[in-house]
Coordinates of C-alpha atoms in Angstrom, one line a residue:
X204 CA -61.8 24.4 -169.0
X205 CA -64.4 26.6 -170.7
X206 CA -61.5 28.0 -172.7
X207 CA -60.1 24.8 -174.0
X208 CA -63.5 23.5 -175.0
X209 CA -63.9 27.1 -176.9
X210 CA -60.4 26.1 -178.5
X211 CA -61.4 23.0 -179.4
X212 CA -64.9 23.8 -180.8
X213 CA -62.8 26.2 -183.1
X214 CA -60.6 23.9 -184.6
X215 CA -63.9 21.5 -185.4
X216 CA -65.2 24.2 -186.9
X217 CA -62.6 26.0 -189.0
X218 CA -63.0 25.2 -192.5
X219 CA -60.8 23.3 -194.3
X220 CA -58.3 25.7 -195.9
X221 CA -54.7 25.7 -196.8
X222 CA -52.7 26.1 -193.2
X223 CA -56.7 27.1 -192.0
X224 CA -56.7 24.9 -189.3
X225 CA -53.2 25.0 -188.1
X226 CA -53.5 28.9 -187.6
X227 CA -56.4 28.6 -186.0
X228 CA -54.8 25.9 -183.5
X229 CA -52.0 28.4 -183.2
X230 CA -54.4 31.2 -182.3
X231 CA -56.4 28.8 -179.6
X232 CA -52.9 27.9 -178.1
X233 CA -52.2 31.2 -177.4
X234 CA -55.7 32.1 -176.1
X235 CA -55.2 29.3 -173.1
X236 CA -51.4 31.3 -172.3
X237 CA -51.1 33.8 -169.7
X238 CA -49.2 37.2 -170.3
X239 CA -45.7 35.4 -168.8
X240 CA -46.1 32.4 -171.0
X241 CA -42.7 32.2 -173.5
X242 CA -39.0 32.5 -173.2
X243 CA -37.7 35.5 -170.8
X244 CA -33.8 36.7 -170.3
X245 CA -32.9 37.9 -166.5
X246 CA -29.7 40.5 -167.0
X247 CA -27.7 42.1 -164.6
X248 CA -27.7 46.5 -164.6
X249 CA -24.9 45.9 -167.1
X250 CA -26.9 44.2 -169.5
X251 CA -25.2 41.0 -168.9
X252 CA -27.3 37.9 -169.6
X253 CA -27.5 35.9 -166.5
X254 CA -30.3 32.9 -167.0
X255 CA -32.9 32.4 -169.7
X256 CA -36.3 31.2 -168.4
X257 CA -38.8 29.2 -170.3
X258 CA -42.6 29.9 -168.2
X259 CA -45.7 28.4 -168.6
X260 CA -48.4 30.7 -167.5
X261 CA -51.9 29.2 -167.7
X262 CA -54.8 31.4 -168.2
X263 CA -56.7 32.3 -165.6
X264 CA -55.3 34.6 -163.5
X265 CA -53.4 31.4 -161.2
X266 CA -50.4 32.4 -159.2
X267 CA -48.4 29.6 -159.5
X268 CA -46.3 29.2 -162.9
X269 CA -44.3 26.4 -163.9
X270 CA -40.3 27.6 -164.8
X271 CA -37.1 26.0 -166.1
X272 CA -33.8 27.9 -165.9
X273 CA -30.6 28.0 -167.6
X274 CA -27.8 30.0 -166.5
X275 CA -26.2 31.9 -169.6
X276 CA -22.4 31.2 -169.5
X277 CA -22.1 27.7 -168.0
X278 CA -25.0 26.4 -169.6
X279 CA -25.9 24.4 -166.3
X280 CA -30.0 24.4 -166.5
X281 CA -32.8 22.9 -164.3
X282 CA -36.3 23.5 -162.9
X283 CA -37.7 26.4 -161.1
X284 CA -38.9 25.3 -157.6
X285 CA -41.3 27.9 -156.9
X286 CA -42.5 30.5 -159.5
X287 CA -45.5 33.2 -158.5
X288 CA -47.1 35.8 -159.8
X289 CA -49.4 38.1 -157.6
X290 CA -50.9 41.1 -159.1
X291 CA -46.9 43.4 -160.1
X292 CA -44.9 41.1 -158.2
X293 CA -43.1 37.8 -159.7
X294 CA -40.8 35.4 -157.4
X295 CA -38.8 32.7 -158.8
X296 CA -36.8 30.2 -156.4
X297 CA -34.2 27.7 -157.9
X298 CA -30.9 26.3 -157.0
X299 CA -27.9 26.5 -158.8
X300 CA -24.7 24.9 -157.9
X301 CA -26.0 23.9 -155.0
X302 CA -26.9 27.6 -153.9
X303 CA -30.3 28.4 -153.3
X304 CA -31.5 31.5 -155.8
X305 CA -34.2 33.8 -155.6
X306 CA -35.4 36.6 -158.0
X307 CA -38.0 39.1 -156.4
X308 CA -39.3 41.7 -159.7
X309 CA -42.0 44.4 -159.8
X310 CA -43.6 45.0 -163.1
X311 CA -42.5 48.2 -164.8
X312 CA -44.3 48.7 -168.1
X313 CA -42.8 45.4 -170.7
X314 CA -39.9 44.3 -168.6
X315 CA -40.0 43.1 -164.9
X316 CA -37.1 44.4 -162.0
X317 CA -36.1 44.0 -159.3
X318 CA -33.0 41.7 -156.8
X319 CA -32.0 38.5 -157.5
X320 CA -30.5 36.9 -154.5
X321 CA -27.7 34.1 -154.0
X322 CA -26.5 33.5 -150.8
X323 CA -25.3 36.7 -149.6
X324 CA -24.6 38.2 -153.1
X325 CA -27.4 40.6 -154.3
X326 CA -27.8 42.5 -157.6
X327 CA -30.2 44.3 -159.5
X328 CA -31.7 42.8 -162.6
X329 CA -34.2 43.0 -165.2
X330 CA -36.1 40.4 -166.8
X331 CA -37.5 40.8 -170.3
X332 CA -38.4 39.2 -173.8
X333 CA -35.3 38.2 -175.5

């Protein structure tokens, strides 16, 4: 909360300049984002794109994220049911034609990798900034 007040004290404050306020609302938005917060690609060890997530990632160090999915070549999209970060370590949980999907990743410098899981198919990914 004592972020978003800070944000909005800075946008009272900013004086009136051409496009002086709107980056200045840019630059609060991004203060109240976490470091996972934006559009990621998950691609198999070939390179293959396999979903695209969109992740909200509040400030603040919280565990839980809020994720939507959509699987590259079908297009077929939907919600994340469980999405957690804790300290390296992210987990996403979805379902996706009716198959449940996880994706367990350790941090490794920009990019995250790890498994990704579905039913008893597993296969090494990567997830990173498009």
């Amino acid at each position: 909360m004592a972020a978003l007040a800070l944000a909005m004290l800075l946008m009272v404050t900013e004086p009136m300049s051409p496009g002086g306020r709107i980056s200045t609302s840019a630059a609060a938005a991004q203060a109240l984002q976490g470091p996972l917060d934006g559009t990621w690609v998950l691609t198999s060890a070939r390179g293959r794109i396999l979903y695209v997530f969109q992740v909200v990632d509040p400030v603040g160090g919280e565990e839980r994220l809020q994720a939507a999915w959509r699987e590259a070549a079908a297009g077929r999209a939907g919600l994340v049911d469980d999405a957690r970060r804790r300290a390296d370590r992210l987990t996403l949980r979805f379902t996706d034609r009716a198959a449940p999907v996880s994706v367990a990743l350790r941090r490794r410098r920009v990019e995250w990798s790890g498994e990704l899981r579905r039913g008893s198919q597993r296969r090494a990914v990567t997830l990173h900034r498009p």
